[in-house]
């Protein structure tokens, strides 16, 4: 290797050239059409964040110190006090917007509720009084285990109102996952529902909450929202119906100012191994970060926009871009309970038209599923209300980006590909839609106020090419630690590279300085000494017209160390054979990345937030029994893949 070359962790193979500047029409009414925010933040990022905090958030007391940074611990806006629920509700009602719709909610069976800011304030205040009546005090942890119903947001905001940190657990997780999180957080209360709707049926939640109570010792009360109408067991004294507790309770519950660094919530992430980590987010910095990013990344025009983020509240995306960011900005949203294919594969597009959704934010996995179902589904609907599209959760393959742009956006909507993590609290890398020329598959640049760099194995900065994505400056929404595990916090995020935050993603910088996310570094494949990203091989597969979705893993190989194994979902009605797809990858990005095997499959193992679980695919490819599948959306797919692998081992 030549002296001037970097010892980069990951090779960069793909070469996407298409560019999409913002249209004149979009620029005419955008919040930011130029580079002014970037320039301001580059001058002094602390002063930049301080300006956002004072302009976008209501404070009861001014802070005295913008940032106190003792690596790896940050305090933002120390000395300041504020209430998150006041910022999300009261201030909009006081400004005369009580009649404005906060949520157009739609249940999977088709039932609808319209909830104004005044309605939400009243219900949150009542429920905050209920929680107090159950003995919940500032600092007590509250578990929330619910379907996608408005009461999930009410519960979160009621906790915030009284300073009781919440910990939301996905409704799809098992009683054991719930119990582990209850134990770790030593939670006092669970807020749940009898059940919710999914795929046309009621799925029960209460039995898992009951089991979790049996396995743990800290829960004193269980509050149950009636949603599914399914029969439930009842522990008198411990269990309470939400509607009975709420009956006749006062709507007067003044929001109490909290210290800027007061714990707002814990959100558990499973990580790669071991017990889940309770990621800690606090009050002032987090609210500043999500309000700012929701406003500028989505170019929010709160008078006219109808925002729809399709995430579940059990995911950080639901916290930041259904509850806290959008409500803090006082905007109107859509919230939907169910799956995208009930009763038909066009349910989401029907909802877009029904409420005139203008900004639509979803995950690449959903987009690839829409591709699989075909353009006929969205084409049944008008969709002309849409003006901006977003993605989050995984790298978006250029072809999926193009499909989203052309078929959903009709070529008229900018796309914001937003990179961030549970740990970052809010969006970190993304276009500003009125200012940034986008490239399909690139998250483009760090937002104003965010500092990111790529480094190689020796922590040298990589100016162009592949490397490890690190953050070099603290930001307001950053995690404040792992609940009761400071060593793991230091070890996981701050020890791989000195003075840098590293949370495990690879990326490359192209000649124009655009960032391209390459997937988790744990998934990087090593083929004959070449370090190849899963993302680039997957994107090469998805660029074949027959392919909707692909997942690749490196499986142990006697000659090359690892070999590329690919699992591919075809587009509706399309056909392709293994040889063609292998050659297609070789033609797109080179022979070194050519998969040894390509398996056509109807589905892939994914988490509930839609991320492909490559660890399981690696187990399948290497013939191992698969490990923990409790966080999987649909565990049956693994059996299917395993029997396929067994069959192919015979041939
Ligand atoms: C918001 C969220 C975090 C991980 C992250 C990445 C991946 C998320 C993108 C992305 C490429 C994106 N939080 N990721 N967004 N990769 N491009 N736009 O997803 O904690 O659940 O996951 O998700 O690997 O580290 S998360």
PDB file of C-alpha atoms in Angstrom, residues 492-603:
ATOM      1  CA  UNK A 492     -19.555   1.241  23.550  1.00  0.00           C
ATOM      2  CA  UNK A 493     -19.412   4.741  22.136  1.00  0.00           C
ATOM      3  CA  UNK A 494     -16.236   6.515  23.210  1.00  0.00           C
ATOM      4  CA  UNK A 495     -13.406   4.000  23.317  1.00  0.00           C
ATOM      5  CA  UNK A 496     -12.787   2.878  19.737  1.00  0.00           C
ATOM      6  CA  UNK A 497     -11.421   6.259  18.572  1.00  0.00           C
ATOM      7  CA  UNK A 498     -10.008   8.893  20.948  1.00  0.00           C
ATOM      8  CA  UNK A 499     -12.226  11.963  21.453  1.00  0.00           C
ATOM      9  CA  UNK A 500     -14.828  10.708  18.990  1.00  0.00           C
ATOM     10  CA  UNK A 501     -18.302   9.236  19.234  1.00  0.00           C
ATOM     11  CA  UNK A 502     -18.533   6.000  17.249  1.00  0.00           C
ATOM     12  CA  UNK A 503     -21.718   3.956  17.090  1.00  0.00           C
ATOM     13  CA  UNK A 504     -20.839   1.382  14.521  1.00  0.00           C
ATOM     14  CA  UNK A 505     -21.676   2.578  11.002  1.00  0.00           C
ATOM     15  CA  UNK A 506     -19.407   2.561   7.970  1.00  0.00           C
ATOM     16  CA  UNK A 507     -19.669   5.280   5.336  1.00  0.00           C
ATOM     17  CA  UNK A 508     -17.852   6.715   2.363  1.00  0.00           C
ATOM     18  CA  UNK A 509     -17.194  10.242   1.162  1.00  0.00           C
ATOM     19  CA  UNK A 510     -17.325  10.812  -2.580  1.00  0.00           C
ATOM     20  CA  UNK A 511     -15.330  13.371  -4.551  1.00  0.00           C
ATOM     21  CA  UNK A 512     -18.012  16.005  -3.965  1.00  0.00           C
ATOM     22  CA  UNK A 513     -17.979  15.484  -0.194  1.00  0.00           C
ATOM     23  CA  UNK A 514     -21.291  13.581  -0.084  1.00  0.00           C
ATOM     24  CA  UNK A 515     -21.700  10.955   2.635  1.00  0.00           C
ATOM     25  CA  UNK A 516     -22.958   7.480   1.712  1.00  0.00           C
ATOM     26  CA  UNK A 517     -23.859   5.187   4.589  1.00  0.00           C
ATOM     27  CA  UNK A 518     -22.524   1.651   4.107  1.00  0.00           C
ATOM     28  CA  UNK A 519     -24.270  -0.246   6.907  1.00  0.00           C
ATOM     29  CA  UNK A 520     -23.095  -1.527  10.269  1.00  0.00           C
ATOM     30  CA  UNK A 521     -19.388  -2.275  10.426  1.00  0.00           C
ATOM     31  CA  UNK A 522     -20.206  -5.579  12.161  1.00  0.00           C
ATOM     32  CA  UNK A 523     -21.831  -6.637   8.894  1.00  0.00           C
ATOM     33  CA  UNK A 524     -18.879  -5.710   6.645  1.00  0.00           C
ATOM     34  CA  UNK A 525     -17.778  -8.763   4.642  1.00  0.00           C
ATOM     35  CA  UNK A 526     -14.169  -9.800   4.148  1.00  0.00           C
ATOM     36  CA  UNK A 527     -13.662 -11.513   0.799  1.00  0.00           C
ATOM     37  CA  UNK A 528     -10.039 -12.399   0.025  1.00  0.00           C
ATOM     38  CA  UNK A 529      -8.910  -9.476   2.174  1.00  0.00           C
ATOM     39  CA  UNK A 530     -11.304  -6.974   0.582  1.00  0.00           C
ATOM     40  CA  UNK A 531     -13.614  -5.314   3.084  1.00  0.00           C
ATOM     41  CA  UNK A 532     -16.947  -4.994   1.279  1.00  0.00           C
ATOM     42  CA  UNK A 533     -20.051  -3.267   2.589  1.00  0.00           C
ATOM     43  CA  UNK A 534     -23.368  -5.089   2.588  1.00  0.00           C
ATOM     44  CA  UNK A 535     -25.126  -1.930   1.390  1.00  0.00           C
ATOM     45  CA  UNK A 536     -23.255  -1.660  -1.894  1.00  0.00           C
ATOM     46  CA  UNK A 537     -23.842  -5.287  -2.869  1.00  0.00           C
ATOM     47  CA  UNK A 538     -27.492  -5.016  -1.875  1.00  0.00           C
ATOM     48  CA  UNK A 539     -27.899  -1.844  -3.920  1.00  0.00           C
ATOM     49  CA  UNK A 540     -26.303  -3.572  -6.911  1.00  0.00           C
ATOM     50  CA  UNK A 541     -28.867  -6.370  -6.592  1.00  0.00           C
ATOM     51  CA  UNK A 542     -31.771  -3.927  -6.200  1.00  0.00           C
ATOM     52  CA  UNK A 543     -30.620  -2.128  -9.357  1.00  0.00           C
ATOM     53  CA  UNK A 544     -31.682  -5.246 -11.310  1.00  0.00           C
ATOM     54  CA  UNK A 545     -35.213  -4.604 -12.616  1.00  0.00           C
ATOM     55  CA  UNK A 546     -36.520  -7.875 -11.183  1.00  0.00           C
ATOM     56  CA  UNK A 547     -35.334  -7.265  -7.623  1.00  0.00           C
ATOM     57  CA  UNK A 548     -37.301  -5.425  -4.921  1.00  0.00           C
ATOM     58  CA  UNK A 549     -35.175  -6.134  -1.873  1.00  0.00           C
ATOM     59  CA  UNK A 550     -31.896  -7.839  -1.040  1.00  0.00           C
ATOM     60  CA  UNK A 551     -29.882  -8.783   2.015  1.00  0.00           C
ATOM     61  CA  UNK A 552     -26.310 -10.009   1.849  1.00  0.00           C
ATOM     62  CA  UNK A 553     -23.990 -11.486   4.450  1.00  0.00           C
ATOM     63  CA  UNK A 554     -20.462 -12.824   4.567  1.00  0.00           C
ATOM     64  CA  UNK A 555     -20.418 -16.548   5.357  1.00  0.00           C
ATOM     65  CA  UNK A 556     -17.244 -18.481   6.176  1.00  0.00           C
ATOM     66  CA  UNK A 557     -15.560 -19.856   3.061  1.00  0.00           C
ATOM     67  CA  UNK A 558     -12.531 -22.161   2.889  1.00  0.00           C
ATOM     68  CA  UNK A 559     -10.842 -20.302   0.018  1.00  0.00           C
ATOM     69  CA  UNK A 560     -11.807 -16.641   0.347  1.00  0.00           C
ATOM     70  CA  UNK A 561     -12.234 -16.312   4.136  1.00  0.00           C
ATOM     71  CA  UNK A 562     -15.793 -15.171   3.629  1.00  0.00           C
ATOM     72  CA  UNK A 563     -18.088 -15.493   0.638  1.00  0.00           C
ATOM     73  CA  UNK A 564     -21.029 -13.271  -0.225  1.00  0.00           C
ATOM     74  CA  UNK A 565     -24.415 -14.934   0.316  1.00  0.00           C
ATOM     75  CA  UNK A 566     -27.429 -13.031  -0.989  1.00  0.00           C
ATOM     76  CA  UNK A 567     -31.118 -13.329  -0.169  1.00  0.00           C
ATOM     77  CA  UNK A 568     -33.365 -11.634  -2.692  1.00  0.00           C
ATOM     78  CA  UNK A 569     -37.045 -10.709  -2.886  1.00  0.00           C
ATOM     79  CA  UNK A 570     -38.329 -10.274  -6.436  1.00  0.00           C
ATOM     80  CA  UNK A 571     -40.698  -7.555  -7.605  1.00  0.00           C
ATOM     81  CA  UNK A 572     -44.291  -8.599  -8.139  1.00  0.00           C
ATOM     82  CA  UNK A 573     -44.602 -10.691 -11.327  1.00  0.00           C
ATOM     83  CA  UNK A 574     -40.847 -10.557 -12.040  1.00  0.00           C
ATOM     84  CA  UNK A 575     -38.498 -13.468 -12.582  1.00  0.00           C
ATOM     85  CA  UNK A 576     -34.726 -13.877 -12.405  1.00  0.00           C
ATOM     86  CA  UNK A 577     -32.333 -16.782 -11.976  1.00  0.00           C
ATOM     87  CA  UNK A 578     -29.374 -17.039  -9.660  1.00  0.00           C
ATOM     88  CA  UNK A 579     -26.717 -16.844 -12.367  1.00  0.00           C
ATOM     89  CA  UNK A 580     -28.158 -13.670 -13.876  1.00  0.00           C
ATOM     90  CA  UNK A 581     -28.206 -11.912 -10.518  1.00  0.00           C
ATOM     91  CA  UNK A 582     -24.671 -13.001  -9.629  1.00  0.00           C
ATOM     92  CA  UNK A 583     -23.403 -11.664 -12.946  1.00  0.00           C
ATOM     93  CA  UNK A 584     -25.393  -8.477 -12.509  1.00  0.00           C
ATOM     94  CA  UNK A 585     -23.555  -7.691  -9.261  1.00  0.00           C
ATOM     95  CA  UNK A 586     -20.192  -8.444 -10.878  1.00  0.00           C
ATOM     96  CA  UNK A 587     -21.085  -6.098 -13.739  1.00  0.00           C
ATOM     97  CA  UNK A 588     -22.301  -3.308 -11.459  1.00  0.00           C
ATOM     98  CA  UNK A 589     -19.566  -3.172  -8.841  1.00  0.00           C
ATOM     99  CA  UNK A 590     -16.918  -5.784  -9.726  1.00  0.00           C
ATOM    100  CA  UNK A 591     -16.110  -9.470  -9.621  1.00  0.00           C
ATOM    101  CA  UNK A 592     -14.810  -9.304  -6.039  1.00  0.00           C
ATOM    102  CA  UNK A 593     -18.369  -8.617  -4.821  1.00  0.00           C
ATOM    103  CA  UNK A 594     -20.031 -11.352  -6.902  1.00  0.00           C
ATOM    104  CA  UNK A 595     -22.221 -13.436  -4.595  1.00  0.00           C
ATOM    105  CA  UNK A 596     -21.311 -17.087  -4.269  1.00  0.00           C
ATOM    106  CA  UNK A 597     -24.978 -17.923  -3.828  1.00  0.00           C
ATOM    107  CA  UNK A 598     -28.221 -16.020  -4.415  1.00  0.00           C
ATOM    108  CA  UNK A 599     -31.391 -17.340  -2.777  1.00  0.00           C
ATOM    109  CA  UNK A 600     -34.770 -16.099  -3.932  1.00  0.00           C
ATOM    110  CA  UNK A 601     -37.047 -15.715  -0.905  1.00  0.00           C
ATOM    111  CA  UNK A 602     -40.548 -14.322  -0.264  1.00  0.00           C
ATOM    112  CA  UNK A 603     -39.431 -12.443   2.847  1.00  0.00           C
TER     113      UNK A 603
END
